[in-house]
Coordinates of C-alpha atoms in Angstrom, one line a residue:
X1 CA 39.6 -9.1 40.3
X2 CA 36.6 -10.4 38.1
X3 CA 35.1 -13.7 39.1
X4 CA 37.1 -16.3 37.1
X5 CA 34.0 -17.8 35.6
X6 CA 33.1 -14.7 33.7
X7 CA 35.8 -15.3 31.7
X8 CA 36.6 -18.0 28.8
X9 CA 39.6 -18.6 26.5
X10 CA 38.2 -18.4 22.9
X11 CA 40.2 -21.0 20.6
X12 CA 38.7 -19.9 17.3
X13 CA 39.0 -16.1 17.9
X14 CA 42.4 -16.7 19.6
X15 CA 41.6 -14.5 22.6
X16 CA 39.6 -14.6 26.4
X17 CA 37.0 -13.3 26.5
X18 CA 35.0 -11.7 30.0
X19 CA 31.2 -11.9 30.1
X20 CA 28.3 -10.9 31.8
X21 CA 27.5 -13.0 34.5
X22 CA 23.3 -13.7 35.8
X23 CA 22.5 -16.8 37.7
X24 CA 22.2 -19.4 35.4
X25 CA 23.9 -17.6 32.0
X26 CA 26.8 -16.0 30.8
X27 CA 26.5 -12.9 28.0
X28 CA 29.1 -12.1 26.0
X29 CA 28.2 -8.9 24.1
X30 CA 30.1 -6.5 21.2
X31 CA 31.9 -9.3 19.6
X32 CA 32.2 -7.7 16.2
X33 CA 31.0 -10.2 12.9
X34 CA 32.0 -7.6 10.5
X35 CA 33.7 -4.0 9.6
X36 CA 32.3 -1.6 7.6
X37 CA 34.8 0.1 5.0
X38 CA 33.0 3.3 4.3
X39 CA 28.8 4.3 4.2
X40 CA 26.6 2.1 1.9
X41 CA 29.3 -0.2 1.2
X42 CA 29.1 -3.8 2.0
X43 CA 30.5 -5.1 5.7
X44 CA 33.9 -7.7 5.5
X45 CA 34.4 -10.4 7.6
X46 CA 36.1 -9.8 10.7
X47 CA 37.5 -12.3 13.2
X48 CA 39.6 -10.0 15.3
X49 CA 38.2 -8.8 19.0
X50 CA 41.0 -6.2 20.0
X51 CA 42.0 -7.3 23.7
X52 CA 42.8 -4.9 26.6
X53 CA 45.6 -4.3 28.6
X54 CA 45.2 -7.5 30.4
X55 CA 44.9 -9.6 27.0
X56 CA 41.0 -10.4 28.0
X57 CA 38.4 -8.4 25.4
X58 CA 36.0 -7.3 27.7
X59 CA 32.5 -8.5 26.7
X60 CA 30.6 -7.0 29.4
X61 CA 28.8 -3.7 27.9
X62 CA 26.1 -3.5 24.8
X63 CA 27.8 -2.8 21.2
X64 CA 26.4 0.8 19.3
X65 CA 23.2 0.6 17.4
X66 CA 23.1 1.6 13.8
X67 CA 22.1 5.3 14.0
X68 CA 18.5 5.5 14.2
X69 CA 15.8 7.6 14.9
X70 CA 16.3 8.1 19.1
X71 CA 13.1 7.1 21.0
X72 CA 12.9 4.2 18.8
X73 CA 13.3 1.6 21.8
X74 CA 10.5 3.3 23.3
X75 CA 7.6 3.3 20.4
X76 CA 8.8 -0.4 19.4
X77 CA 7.5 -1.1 23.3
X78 CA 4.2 0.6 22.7
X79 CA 3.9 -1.9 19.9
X80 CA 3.4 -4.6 23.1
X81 CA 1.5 -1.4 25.5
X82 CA 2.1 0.9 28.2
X83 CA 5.0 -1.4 29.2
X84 CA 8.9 -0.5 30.6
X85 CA 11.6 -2.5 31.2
X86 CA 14.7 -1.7 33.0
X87 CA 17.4 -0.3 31.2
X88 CA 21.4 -0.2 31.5
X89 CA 24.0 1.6 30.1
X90 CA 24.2 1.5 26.8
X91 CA 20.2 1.2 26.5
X92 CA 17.4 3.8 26.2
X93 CA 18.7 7.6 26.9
X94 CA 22.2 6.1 26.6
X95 CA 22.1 4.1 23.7
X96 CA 25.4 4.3 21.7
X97 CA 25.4 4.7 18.0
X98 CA 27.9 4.1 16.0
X99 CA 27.9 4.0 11.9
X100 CA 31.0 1.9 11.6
X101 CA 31.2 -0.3 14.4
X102 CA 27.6 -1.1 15.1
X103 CA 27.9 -5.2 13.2
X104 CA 28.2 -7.4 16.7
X105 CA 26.2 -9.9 18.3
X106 CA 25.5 -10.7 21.5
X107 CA 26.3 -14.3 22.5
X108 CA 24.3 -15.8 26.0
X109 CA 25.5 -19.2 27.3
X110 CA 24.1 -21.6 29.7
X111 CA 26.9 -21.6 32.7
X112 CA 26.1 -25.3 32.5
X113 CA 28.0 -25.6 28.9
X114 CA 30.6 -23.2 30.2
X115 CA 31.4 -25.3 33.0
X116 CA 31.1 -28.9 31.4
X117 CA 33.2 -31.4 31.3
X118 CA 31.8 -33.8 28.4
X119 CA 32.2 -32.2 24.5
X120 CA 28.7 -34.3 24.4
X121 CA 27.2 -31.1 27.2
X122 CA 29.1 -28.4 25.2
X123 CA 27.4 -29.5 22.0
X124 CA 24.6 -27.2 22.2
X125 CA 22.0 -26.4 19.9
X126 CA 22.1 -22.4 18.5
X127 CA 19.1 -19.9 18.7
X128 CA 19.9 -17.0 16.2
X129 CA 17.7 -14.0 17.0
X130 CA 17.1 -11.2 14.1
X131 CA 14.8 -8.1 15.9
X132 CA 12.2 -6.7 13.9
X133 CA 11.7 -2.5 13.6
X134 CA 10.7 -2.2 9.8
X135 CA 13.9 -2.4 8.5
X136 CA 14.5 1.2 9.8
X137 CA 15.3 0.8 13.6
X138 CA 16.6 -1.9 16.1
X139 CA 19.2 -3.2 18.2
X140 CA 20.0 -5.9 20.0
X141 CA 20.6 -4.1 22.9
X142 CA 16.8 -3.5 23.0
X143 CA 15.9 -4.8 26.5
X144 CA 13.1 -6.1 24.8
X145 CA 15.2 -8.5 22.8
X146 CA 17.7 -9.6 25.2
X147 CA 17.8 -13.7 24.7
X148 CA 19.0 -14.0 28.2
X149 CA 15.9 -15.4 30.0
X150 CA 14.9 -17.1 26.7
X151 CA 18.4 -18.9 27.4
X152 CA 17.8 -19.8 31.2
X153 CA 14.2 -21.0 30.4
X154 CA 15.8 -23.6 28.2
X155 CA 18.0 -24.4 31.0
X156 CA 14.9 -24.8 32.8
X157 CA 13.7 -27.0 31.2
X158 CA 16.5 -29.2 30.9
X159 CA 16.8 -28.5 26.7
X160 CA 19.8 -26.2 27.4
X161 CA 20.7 -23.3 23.6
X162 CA 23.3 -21.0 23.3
X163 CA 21.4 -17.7 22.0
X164 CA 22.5 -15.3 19.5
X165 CA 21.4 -11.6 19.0
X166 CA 22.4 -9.8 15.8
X167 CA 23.0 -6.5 15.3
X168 CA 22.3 -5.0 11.3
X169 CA 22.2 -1.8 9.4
X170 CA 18.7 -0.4 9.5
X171 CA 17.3 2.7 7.5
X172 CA 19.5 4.2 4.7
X173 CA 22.3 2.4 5.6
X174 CA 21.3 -0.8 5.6
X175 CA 19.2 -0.4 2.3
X176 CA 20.1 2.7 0.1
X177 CA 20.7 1.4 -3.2
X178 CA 21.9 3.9 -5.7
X179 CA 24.8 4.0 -7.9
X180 CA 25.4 7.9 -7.8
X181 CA 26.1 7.0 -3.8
X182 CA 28.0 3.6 -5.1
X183 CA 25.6 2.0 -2.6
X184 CA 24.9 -1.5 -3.9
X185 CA 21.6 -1.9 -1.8
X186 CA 21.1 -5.4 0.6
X187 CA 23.7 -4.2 3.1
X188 CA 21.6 -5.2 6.2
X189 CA 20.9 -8.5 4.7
X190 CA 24.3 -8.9 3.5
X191 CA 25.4 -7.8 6.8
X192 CA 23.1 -10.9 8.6
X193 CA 24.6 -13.5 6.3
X194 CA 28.0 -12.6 7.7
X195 CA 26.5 -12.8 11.0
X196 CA 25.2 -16.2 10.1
X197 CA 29.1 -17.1 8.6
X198 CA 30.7 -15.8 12.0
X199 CA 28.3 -17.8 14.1
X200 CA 28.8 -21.4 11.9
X201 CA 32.5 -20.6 12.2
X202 CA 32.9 -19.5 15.9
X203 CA 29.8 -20.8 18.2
X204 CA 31.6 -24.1 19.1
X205 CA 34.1 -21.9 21.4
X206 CA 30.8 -21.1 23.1
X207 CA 29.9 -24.6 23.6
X208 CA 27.5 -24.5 20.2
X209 CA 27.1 -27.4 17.7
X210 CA 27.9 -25.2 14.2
X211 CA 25.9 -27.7 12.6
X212 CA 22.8 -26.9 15.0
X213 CA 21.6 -23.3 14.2
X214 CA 17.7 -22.7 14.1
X215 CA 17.2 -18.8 13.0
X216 CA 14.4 -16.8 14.4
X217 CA 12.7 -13.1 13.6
X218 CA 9.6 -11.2 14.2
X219 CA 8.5 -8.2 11.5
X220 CA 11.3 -7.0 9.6
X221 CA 13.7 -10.0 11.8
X222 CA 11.0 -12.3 9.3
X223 CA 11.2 -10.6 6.7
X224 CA 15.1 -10.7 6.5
X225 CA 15.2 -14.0 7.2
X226 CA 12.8 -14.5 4.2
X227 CA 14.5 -12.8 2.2
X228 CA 18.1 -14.4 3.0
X229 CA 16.0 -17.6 1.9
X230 CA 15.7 -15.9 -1.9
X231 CA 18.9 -15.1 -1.7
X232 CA 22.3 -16.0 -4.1
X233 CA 24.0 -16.6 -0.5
X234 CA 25.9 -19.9 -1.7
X235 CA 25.3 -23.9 -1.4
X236 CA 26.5 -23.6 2.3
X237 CA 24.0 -23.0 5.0
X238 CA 23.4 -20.5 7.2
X239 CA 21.2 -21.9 9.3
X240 CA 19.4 -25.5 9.7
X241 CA 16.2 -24.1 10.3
X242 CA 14.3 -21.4 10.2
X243 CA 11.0 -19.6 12.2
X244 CA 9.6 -16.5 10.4
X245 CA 7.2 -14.7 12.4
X246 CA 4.7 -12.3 11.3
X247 CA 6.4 -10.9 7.9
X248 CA 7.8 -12.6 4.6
X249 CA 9.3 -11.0 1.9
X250 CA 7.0 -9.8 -0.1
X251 CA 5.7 -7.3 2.8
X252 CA 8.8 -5.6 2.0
X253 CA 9.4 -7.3 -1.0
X254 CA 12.4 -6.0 -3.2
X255 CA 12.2 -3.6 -5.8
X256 CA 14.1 -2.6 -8.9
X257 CA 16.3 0.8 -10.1
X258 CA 13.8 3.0 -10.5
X259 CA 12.1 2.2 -7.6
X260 CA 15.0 2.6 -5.2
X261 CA 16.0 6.1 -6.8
X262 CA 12.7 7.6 -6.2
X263 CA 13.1 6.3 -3.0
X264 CA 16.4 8.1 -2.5
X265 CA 15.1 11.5 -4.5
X266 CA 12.3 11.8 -1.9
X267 CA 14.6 12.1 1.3
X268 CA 14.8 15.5 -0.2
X269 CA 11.5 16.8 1.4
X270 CA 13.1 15.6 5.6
X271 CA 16.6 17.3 4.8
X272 CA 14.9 20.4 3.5
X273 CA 16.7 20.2 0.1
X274 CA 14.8 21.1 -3.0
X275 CA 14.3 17.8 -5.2
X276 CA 15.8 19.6 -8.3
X277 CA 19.1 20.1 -6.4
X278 CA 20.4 15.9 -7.2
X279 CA 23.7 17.2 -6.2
X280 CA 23.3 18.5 -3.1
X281 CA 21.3 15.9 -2.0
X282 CA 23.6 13.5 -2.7
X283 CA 26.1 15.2 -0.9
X284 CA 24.1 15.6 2.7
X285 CA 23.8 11.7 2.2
X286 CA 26.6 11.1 1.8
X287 CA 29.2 13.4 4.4
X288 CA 26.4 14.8 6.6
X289 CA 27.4 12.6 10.0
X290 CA 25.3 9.6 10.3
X291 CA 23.5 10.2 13.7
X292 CA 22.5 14.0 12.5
X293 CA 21.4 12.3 9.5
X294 CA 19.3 9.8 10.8
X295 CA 17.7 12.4 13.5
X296 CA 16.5 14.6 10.2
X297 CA 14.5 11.4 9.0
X298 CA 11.4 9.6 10.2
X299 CA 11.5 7.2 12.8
X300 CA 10.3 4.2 10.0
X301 CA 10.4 4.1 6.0
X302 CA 9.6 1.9 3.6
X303 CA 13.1 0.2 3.3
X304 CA 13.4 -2.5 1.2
X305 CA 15.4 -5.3 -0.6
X306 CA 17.0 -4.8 -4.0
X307 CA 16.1 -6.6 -7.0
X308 CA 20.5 -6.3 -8.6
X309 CA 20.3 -9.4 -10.7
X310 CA 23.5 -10.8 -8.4
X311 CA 22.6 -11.2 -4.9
X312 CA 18.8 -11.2 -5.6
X313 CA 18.4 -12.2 -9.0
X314 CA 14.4 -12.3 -9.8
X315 CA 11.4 -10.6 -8.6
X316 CA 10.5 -12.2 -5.1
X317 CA 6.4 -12.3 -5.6
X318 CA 3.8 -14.0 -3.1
X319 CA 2.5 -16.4 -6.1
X320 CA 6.3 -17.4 -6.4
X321 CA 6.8 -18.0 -2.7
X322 CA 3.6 -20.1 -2.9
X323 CA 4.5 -22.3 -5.7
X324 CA 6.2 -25.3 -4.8
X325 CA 8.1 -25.7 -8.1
X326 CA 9.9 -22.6 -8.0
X327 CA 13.2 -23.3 -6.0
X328 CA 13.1 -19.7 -4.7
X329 CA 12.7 -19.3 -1.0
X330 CA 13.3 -23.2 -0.7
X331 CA 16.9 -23.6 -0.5
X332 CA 18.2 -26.9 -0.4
X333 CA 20.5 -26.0 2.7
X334 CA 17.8 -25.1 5.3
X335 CA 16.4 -28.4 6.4
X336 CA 13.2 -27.4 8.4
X337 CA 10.8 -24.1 7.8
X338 CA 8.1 -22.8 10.5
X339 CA 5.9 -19.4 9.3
X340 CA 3.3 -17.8 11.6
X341 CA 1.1 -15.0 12.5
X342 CA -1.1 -13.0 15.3
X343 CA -4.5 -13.1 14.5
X344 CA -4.3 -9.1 15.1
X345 CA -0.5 -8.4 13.3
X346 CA -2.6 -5.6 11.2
X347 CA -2.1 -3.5 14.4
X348 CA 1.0 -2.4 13.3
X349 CA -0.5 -1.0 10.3
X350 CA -2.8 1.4 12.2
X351 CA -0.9 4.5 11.1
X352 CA -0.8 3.6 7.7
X353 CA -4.4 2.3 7.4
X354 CA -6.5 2.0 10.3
X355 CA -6.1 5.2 11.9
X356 CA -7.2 6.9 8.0
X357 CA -10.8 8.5 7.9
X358 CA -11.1 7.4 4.7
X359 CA -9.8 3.5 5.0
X360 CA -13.0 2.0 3.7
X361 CA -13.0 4.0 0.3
X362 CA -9.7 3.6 -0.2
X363 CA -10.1 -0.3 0.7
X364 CA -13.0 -0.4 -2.2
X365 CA -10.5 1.7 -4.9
X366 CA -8.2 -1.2 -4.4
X367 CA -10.8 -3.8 -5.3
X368 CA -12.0 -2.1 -8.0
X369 CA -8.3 -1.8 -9.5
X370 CA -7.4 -5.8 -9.0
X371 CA -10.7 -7.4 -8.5
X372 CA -13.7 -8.0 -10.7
X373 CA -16.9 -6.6 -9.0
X374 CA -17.8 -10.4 -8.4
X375 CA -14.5 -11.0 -6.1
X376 CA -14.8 -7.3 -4.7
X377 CA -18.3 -8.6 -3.6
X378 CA -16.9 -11.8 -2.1
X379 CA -13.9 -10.1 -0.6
X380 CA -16.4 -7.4 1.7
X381 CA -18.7 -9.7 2.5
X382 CA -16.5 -12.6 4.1
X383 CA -15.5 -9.7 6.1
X384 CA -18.8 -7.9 7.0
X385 CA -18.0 -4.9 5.0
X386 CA -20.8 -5.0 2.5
X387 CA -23.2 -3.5 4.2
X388 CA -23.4 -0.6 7.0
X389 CA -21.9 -1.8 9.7
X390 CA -21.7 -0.2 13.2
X391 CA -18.1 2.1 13.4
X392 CA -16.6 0.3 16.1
X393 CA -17.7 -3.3 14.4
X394 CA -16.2 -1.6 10.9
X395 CA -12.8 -1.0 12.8
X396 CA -12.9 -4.4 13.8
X397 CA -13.6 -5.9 10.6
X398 CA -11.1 -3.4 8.7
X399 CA -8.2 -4.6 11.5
X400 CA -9.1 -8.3 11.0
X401 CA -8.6 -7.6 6.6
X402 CA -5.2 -5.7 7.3
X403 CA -3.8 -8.3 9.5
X404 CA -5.2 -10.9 7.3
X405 CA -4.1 -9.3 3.8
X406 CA -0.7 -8.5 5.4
X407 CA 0.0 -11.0 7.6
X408 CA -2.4 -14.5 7.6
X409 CA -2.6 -14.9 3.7
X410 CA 1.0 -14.6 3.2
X411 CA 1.8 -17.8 6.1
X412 CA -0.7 -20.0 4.5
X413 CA 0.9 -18.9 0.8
X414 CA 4.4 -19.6 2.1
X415 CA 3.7 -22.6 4.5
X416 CA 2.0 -24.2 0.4
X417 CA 5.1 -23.5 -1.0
X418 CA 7.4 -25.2 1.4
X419 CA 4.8 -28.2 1.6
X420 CA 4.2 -28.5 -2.3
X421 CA 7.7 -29.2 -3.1
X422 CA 8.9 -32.5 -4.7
X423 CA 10.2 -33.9 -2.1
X424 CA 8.0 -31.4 0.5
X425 CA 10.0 -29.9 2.8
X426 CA 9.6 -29.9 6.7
X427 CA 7.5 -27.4 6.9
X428 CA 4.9 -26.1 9.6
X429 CA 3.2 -22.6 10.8
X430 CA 1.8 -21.5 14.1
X431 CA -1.2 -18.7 15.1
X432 CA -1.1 -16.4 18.0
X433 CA -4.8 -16.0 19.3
X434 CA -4.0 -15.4 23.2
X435 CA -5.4 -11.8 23.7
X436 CA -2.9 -9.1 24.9
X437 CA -2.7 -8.8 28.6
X438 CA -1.2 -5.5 28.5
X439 CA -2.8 -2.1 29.4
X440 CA -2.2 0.2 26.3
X441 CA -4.2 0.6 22.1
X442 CA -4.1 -3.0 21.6
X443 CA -5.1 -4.6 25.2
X444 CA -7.3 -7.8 24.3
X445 CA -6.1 -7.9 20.5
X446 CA -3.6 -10.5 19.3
X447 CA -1.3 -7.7 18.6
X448 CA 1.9 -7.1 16.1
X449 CA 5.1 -8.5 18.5
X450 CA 2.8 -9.6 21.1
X451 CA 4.8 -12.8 20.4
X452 CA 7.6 -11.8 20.8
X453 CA 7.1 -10.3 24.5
X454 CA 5.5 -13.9 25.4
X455 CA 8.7 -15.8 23.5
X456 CA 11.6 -14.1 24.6
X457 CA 10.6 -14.1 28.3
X458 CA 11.5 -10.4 29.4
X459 CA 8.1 -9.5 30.5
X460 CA 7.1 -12.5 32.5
X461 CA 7.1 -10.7 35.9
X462 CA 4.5 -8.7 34.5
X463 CA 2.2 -11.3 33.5
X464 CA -0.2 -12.9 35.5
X465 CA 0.3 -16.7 35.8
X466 CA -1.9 -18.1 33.1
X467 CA 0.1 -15.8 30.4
X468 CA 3.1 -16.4 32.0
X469 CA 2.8 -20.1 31.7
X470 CA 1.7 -19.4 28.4
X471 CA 4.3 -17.6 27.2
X472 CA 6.4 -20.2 28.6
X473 CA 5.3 -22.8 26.7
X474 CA 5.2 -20.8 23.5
X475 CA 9.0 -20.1 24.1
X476 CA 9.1 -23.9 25.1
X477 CA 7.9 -25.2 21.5
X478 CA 11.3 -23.0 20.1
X479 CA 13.6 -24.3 22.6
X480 CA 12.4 -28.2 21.2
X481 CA 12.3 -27.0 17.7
X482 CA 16.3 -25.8 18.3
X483 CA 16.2 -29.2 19.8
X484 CA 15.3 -30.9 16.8
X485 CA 11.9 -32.4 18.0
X486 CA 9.9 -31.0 14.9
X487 CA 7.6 -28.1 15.3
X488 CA 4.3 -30.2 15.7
X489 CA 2.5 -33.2 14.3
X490 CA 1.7 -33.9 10.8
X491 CA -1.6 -32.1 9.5
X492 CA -1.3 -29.6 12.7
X493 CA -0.8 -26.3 13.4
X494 CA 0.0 -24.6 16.6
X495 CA -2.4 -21.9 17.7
X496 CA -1.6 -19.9 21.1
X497 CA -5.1 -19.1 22.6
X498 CA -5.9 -18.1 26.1
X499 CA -6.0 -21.9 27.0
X500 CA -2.7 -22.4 26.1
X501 CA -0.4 -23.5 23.2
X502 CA -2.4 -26.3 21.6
X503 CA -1.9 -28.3 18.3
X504 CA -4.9 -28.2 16.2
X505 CA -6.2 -30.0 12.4
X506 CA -4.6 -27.9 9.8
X507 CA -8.0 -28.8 7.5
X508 CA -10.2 -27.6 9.9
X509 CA -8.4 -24.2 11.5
X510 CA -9.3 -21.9 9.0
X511 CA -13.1 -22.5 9.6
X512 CA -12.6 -22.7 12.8
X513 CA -10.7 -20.0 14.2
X514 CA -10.8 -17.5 10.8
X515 CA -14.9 -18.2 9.9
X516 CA -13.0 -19.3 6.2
X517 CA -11.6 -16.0 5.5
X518 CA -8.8 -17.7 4.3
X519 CA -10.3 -19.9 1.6
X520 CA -11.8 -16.9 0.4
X521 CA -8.3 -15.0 0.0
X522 CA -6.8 -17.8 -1.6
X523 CA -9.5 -18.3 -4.0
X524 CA -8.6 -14.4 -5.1
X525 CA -4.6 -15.8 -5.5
X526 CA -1.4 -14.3 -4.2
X527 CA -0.9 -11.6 -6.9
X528 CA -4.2 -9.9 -6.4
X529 CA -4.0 -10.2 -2.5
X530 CA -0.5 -8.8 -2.3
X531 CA -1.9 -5.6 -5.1
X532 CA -4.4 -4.9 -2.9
X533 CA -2.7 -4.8 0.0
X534 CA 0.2 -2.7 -1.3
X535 CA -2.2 0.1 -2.2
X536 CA -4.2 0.1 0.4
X537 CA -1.2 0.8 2.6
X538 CA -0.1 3.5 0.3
X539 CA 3.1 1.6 -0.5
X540 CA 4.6 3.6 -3.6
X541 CA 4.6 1.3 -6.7
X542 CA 6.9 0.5 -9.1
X543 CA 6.9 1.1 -12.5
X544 CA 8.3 -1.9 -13.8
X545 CA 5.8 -3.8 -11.9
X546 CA 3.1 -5.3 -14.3
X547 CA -0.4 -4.5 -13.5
X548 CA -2.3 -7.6 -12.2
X549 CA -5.1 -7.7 -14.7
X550 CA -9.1 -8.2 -13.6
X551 CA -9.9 -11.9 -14.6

């Protein structure tokens, strides 16, 4: 017989339910948010957990992934370095994948809310996780992004969440969006706002306040959330507040038609199928089964929102985000907004640019397209690339530019808009600077998801004990945030540095820790940024984009 305490009657869902049990925590995992009727189409609510023989649904054992590329849990870890962690079933070589029955989440609760006596103890603040993967791969039964240690560290501390780990479509089921395949385009994103719906209406049989949810995500998980934020999604909220980390909207920032059917048209060169034969193509995406189709195509695309005039209704541009008299990406129903960055995010861009022979060139094509040669001049020089600098110091300087471009720009640009409304918002950003401790490409860089190794907690037996008390206290600052303890001061930001997690003068941090680089972005202005960005990285463009013209 299973230990009685594993198990909890459910009011809401109408059911028991029998968890996973650690010291401190209890996991409830598979609970299914929403069905999927057929491919491309969008997810229905769903409320109904199918109970076994011995009327208990049994909660114990991760949910499928959306088909993916497999070995995608293994290159999102080289993202942190030359790093394992232990696997069970259902993870690594023995991930499930399932096209229909991959929308769940994974619920972990403090034994201490499960066991309490007071409604006042069971009133627990909510910690929604979104994982990252570039829109193209993920799960939340990535080891990587389990919330369970996160969860027992806020016991820890004596600031006790219940934490939450979506699942979402990924790749071209998530976000094909073409009428010929009567796919409407958005379906992850749609498929996280149901997520958000089924946690409001079911977290208080956990021992969660409804009315308490703080949503997190790193990369794509940012980017989502972002993009949810510019979203027609209703006057109810989703979530009370909000952290993106290390990707807004516009780094995948919706496109239109045309866009998203070239987009389709080219997964004609991965299945082999001549891009003349429409039909045919249309027909491998649509019957061939959806794990052999996902093996034929690369591990990560450039998936994207949709621009339908319904569920995203305008253009979502950086200058927009930025402006605090546009409404869009400042809902009225999200109370409090936090935005950051690693100094070194650009590492997740070494493929696309670092790693090409010919970055530099292609770097000074971009200027000359978007920039006059008085800003082009301004642009290399704050970064040391106006003369002939040394290869390694050129690497360097070109990382620093992609990350800042990319990454660093965008916070400041969002964090203005939030601040600049009328009233401003509660708004605040952070900065990781604490170099990474881990053997592998990006040892002693402020790498892409470093953060999210130090927040979630799952590799601090492998840190030494100055980052493991820093990543504790970086994961700390969420657990108070959840709380509702604000983010940080007024006129502060939080930077993570080798010393610690430390708040810091907004005015002066740019100087400081960036030599201005900053200033000098924003003195170029979002639009021309974000162009030369874009094709730098090689993103394809759009031709109903307007051309940002050379002031």
């Amino acid at each position: 017989m299973p230990d009685p305490e594993y198990v909890i009657k459910h009011t809401t869902l109408d059911c028991s339910l029998r968890g996973k049990s650690s010291a401190t925590s209890v996991q409830f995992r598979n609970l299914k948010y929403a069905s999927i009727p057929a491919r491309y189409q969008d997810s229905i609510p769903n409320d109904a957990l199918g109970a076994g023989i011995d009327g208990v649904f049994d909660a114990t054992h991760c949910g499928p992934s959306c088909p993916q590329k497999r070995g995608a849990l293994a290159f999102d870890l080289t993202l942190v370095g030359n790093v394992t962690l232990p696997h069970e079933l259902g993870q690594g070589a023995s991930e499930e994948m399932d096209e229909f029955d991959c929308l769940h989440v994974n619920v972990t609760v403090p034994k201490s809310a499960l066991n309490a006596e007071t409604d006042k103890a069971k009133d627990l603040p909510v910690f929604v996780w979104v994982h990252g993967g570039g829109l193209s791969y993920g799960s939340n039964a990535f080891p990587q992004y389990d919330l369970q240690r996160f969860v027992e560290r806020s016991s820890e501390v004596g600031k006790p969440v219940i934490g939450v780990a979506m699942n979402y479509r990924v790749g071209l089921f998530g976000f094909m969006a073409n009428e010929d395949l009567g796919a409407p385009g958005n379906m992850g994103f749609k498929d996280q706002v149901l997520a958000f719906r089924w946690i409001k209406k079911h977290i208080a049989g956990f021992g969660g306040n409804p009315n308490n949810v703080t949503a997190a995500g790193e990369s794509a998980g940012g980017i989502s959330l972002s993009t949810i934020l510019c979203a027609n999604v209703g006057a109810e909220a989703l979530f009370e507040r909000v952290v993106i980390m290390s990707g807004e909207a516009t780094l995948r920032k919706p496109r239109h038609k045309r866009w998203h059917r070239q987009m389709c048209r080219s997964q004609s060169t991965f299945l082999e199928i001549k891009e003349t034969e429409l039909k045919t193509l249309e027909t491998s995406l649509l019957a061939t089964e959806a794990e052999q189709l996902a093996q034929k195509l690369p591990l990560a695309q450039h998936y994207c929102g949709y621009v339908d005039g319904k569920w995203l209704k305008e253009d979502v541009t950086l200058s927009v985000l930025a402006n605090g008299h546009r409404t869009l990406h400042k809902p009225a129903w999200c109370e409090e907004y936090v935005v950051g960055d690693t100094a070194h995010d650009g590492t997740v861009l070494k493929a696309r640019i670092l790693d090409q022979p010919d970055a530099l060139s292609r770097l000074k094509a971009a200027c000359s397209r978007y920039l006059t040669a008085s800003e082009t001049n301004t642009l290399l020089a704050a970064y040391n690339l106006d003369g002939q600098p040394s290869p390694e110091r050129q690497q360097d300087m070109l990382r620093a530019l992609a990350s800042e471009l990319r990454f660093y720009y965008p916070t400041l640009a969002v964090h203005n808009g939030w601040k600049s409304t009328s009233p401003p918002k509660q708004a605040a950003r952070y900065h990781v600077h604490v170099p990474n401790p881990f053997d592998g490409a990006y040892k002693g860089l402020a790498s892409h998801e470093l953060d999210v190794a130090f927040l979630l907690q799952n590799f601090n037996d492998q840190l030494d004990e100055q980052n493991r008390r820093i990543a504790e206290s970086f994961a700390d600052r969420f657990i108070g945030f959840a709380h509702g303890y604000g983010w940080c001061k007024s006129g502060k930001v939080v930077v993570v540095g080798s010393e610690g997690v430390v708040e810091v003068d907004e005015s002066s941090y740019d100087r400081v820790y960036r030599d201005g680089r900053g200033a000098v972005l924003e003195s170029l202005g979002a639009d021309k940024v974000w162009a030369i960005a874009e094709m730098w990285q090689g993103v394809p463009s759009e031709d109903e984009e307007k051309v940002v013209a050379k002031m």
